mmCIF file of C-alpha atoms in Angstrom:
data_model
loop_
_atom_site.group_PDB
_atom_site.id
_atom_site.type_symbol
_atom_site.label_atom_id
_atom_site.label_comp_id
_atom_site.label_asym_id
_atom_site.label_seq_id
_atom_site.Cartn_x
_atom_site.Cartn_y
_atom_site.Cartn_z
ATOM 1 C CA MET B 1 4.783 29.386 11.885
ATOM 2 C CA THR B 2 6.315 26.677 14.045
ATOM 3 C CA GLU B 3 10.081 26.392 13.776
ATOM 4 C CA ILE B 4 11.172 22.963 12.567
ATOM 5 C CA LYS B 5 13.964 21.197 14.427
ATOM 6 C CA GLU B 6 17.252 20.716 12.582
ATOM 7 C CA GLY B 7 17.878 17.128 11.488
ATOM 8 C CA THR B 8 14.242 16.170 11.002
ATOM 9 C CA ILE B 9 11.826 15.173 8.275
ATOM 10 C CA SER B 10 8.618 17.223 8.257
ATOM 11 C CA ARG B 11 5.235 16.394 6.809
ATOM 12 C CA GLU B 12 2.414 18.648 5.687
ATOM 13 C CA ILE B 13 -0.759 18.025 3.733
ATOM 14 C CA ARG B 14 -2.034 20.731 1.382
ATOM 15 C CA GLY B 15 -5.158 19.550 -0.362
ATOM 16 C CA HIS B 16 -4.183 16.349 -2.150
ATOM 17 C CA VAL B 17 -0.435 17.035 -1.944
ATOM 18 C CA PHE B 18 1.829 15.534 0.725
ATOM 19 C CA LEU B 19 4.884 17.715 1.405
ATOM 20 C CA ILE B 20 7.938 15.995 2.872
ATOM 21 C CA GLY B 21 10.651 18.361 4.101
ATOM 22 C CA VAL B 22 14.322 17.626 4.736
ATOM 23 C CA HIS B 23 15.647 19.930 7.453
ATOM 24 C CA ARG B 24 19.388 19.750 8.034
ATOM 25 C CA SER B 25 20.677 22.776 6.178
ATOM 26 C CA SER B 26 23.729 23.130 8.444
ATOM 27 C CA LYS B 27 25.065 19.909 6.865
ATOM 28 C CA MET B 28 23.730 20.527 3.328
ATOM 29 C CA ASN B 29 20.761 18.285 4.190
ATOM 30 C CA ALA B 30 22.913 15.156 4.398
ATOM 31 C CA PHE B 31 20.767 12.293 5.697
ATOM 32 C CA THR B 32 21.475 10.676 9.048
ATOM 33 C CA TRP B 33 20.304 7.127 9.760
ATOM 34 C CA ASP B 34 17.366 8.435 11.801
ATOM 35 C CA MET B 35 16.381 10.794 8.992
ATOM 36 C CA LEU B 36 16.408 7.910 6.490
ATOM 37 C CA LEU B 37 14.139 5.875 8.751
ATOM 38 C CA ASP B 38 11.801 8.833 9.173
ATOM 39 C CA LEU B 39 11.781 9.501 5.410
ATOM 40 C CA SER B 40 10.715 5.901 4.884
ATOM 41 C CA LYS B 41 7.920 6.345 7.436
ATOM 42 C CA ALA B 42 6.775 9.523 5.681
ATOM 43 C CA PHE B 43 6.482 7.697 2.342
ATOM 44 C CA GLY B 44 4.525 4.967 4.128
ATOM 45 C CA GLU B 45 2.111 7.590 5.472
ATOM 46 C CA TYR B 46 1.683 8.947 1.959
ATOM 47 C CA ASP B 47 1.069 5.478 0.551
ATOM 48 C CA ARG B 48 -1.657 4.701 3.107
ATOM 49 C CA ASP B 49 -3.661 7.904 2.505
ATOM 50 C CA ALA B 50 -5.970 7.371 -0.475
ATOM 51 C CA ASN B 51 -6.840 11.096 -0.560
ATOM 52 C CA LEU B 52 -3.289 12.090 -1.506
ATOM 53 C CA ARG B 53 -2.392 12.328 -5.188
ATOM 54 C CA CYS B 54 1.308 13.162 -5.051
ATOM 55 C CA ALA B 55 4.209 13.618 -2.669
ATOM 56 C CA VAL B 56 6.777 16.391 -3.031
ATOM 57 C CA VAL B 57 10.143 16.181 -1.289
ATOM 58 C CA PHE B 58 11.759 19.556 -0.599
ATOM 59 C CA ALA B 59 14.758 20.696 1.398
ATOM 60 C CA ALA B 60 15.589 23.657 3.611
ATOM 61 C CA GLY B 61 18.474 25.958 2.781
ATOM 62 C CA ASN B 62 20.541 26.378 -0.363
ATOM 63 C CA HIS B 63 21.146 22.688 -1.155
ATOM 64 C CA PHE B 64 18.673 19.900 -1.842
ATOM 65 C CA THR B 65 20.912 17.235 -0.293
ATOM 66 C CA ALA B 66 24.548 16.235 -0.103
ATOM 67 C CA GLY B 67 23.426 12.603 0.115
ATOM 68 C CA LEU B 68 24.268 10.516 3.160
ATOM 69 C CA ASP B 69 26.118 11.584 6.277
ATOM 70 C CA LEU B 70 28.592 8.715 5.941
ATOM 71 C CA GLY B 71 29.923 9.105 9.467
ATOM 72 C CA ASP B 72 26.434 8.448 10.802
ATOM 73 C CA VAL B 73 25.039 6.001 8.226
ATOM 74 C CA ALA B 74 28.077 3.768 7.517
ATOM 75 C CA PRO B 75 28.048 1.899 10.861
ATOM 76 C CA HIS B 76 24.399 0.923 10.294
ATOM 77 C CA VAL B 77 25.025 -0.267 6.740
ATOM 78 C CA ALA B 78 28.127 -2.245 7.738
ATOM 79 C CA LYS B 79 26.099 -4.458 10.113
#
């Protein structure tokens, strides 16, 4: 299996299911700005594929997500 880079959002199709993975376990899967943008793109991909019936978001490691990485996201939101 291919190793997935830390700090990314993965996508995989299994039948009619679209799997969206959050991969930043070293920071309890806290979202960076780039990860949020990529998550949005992943949901767009799901929405455009009429063969998909559901999307499942999962996370690597022991935590689903700590939320936002405020140090990374706050400057973008403050604009």
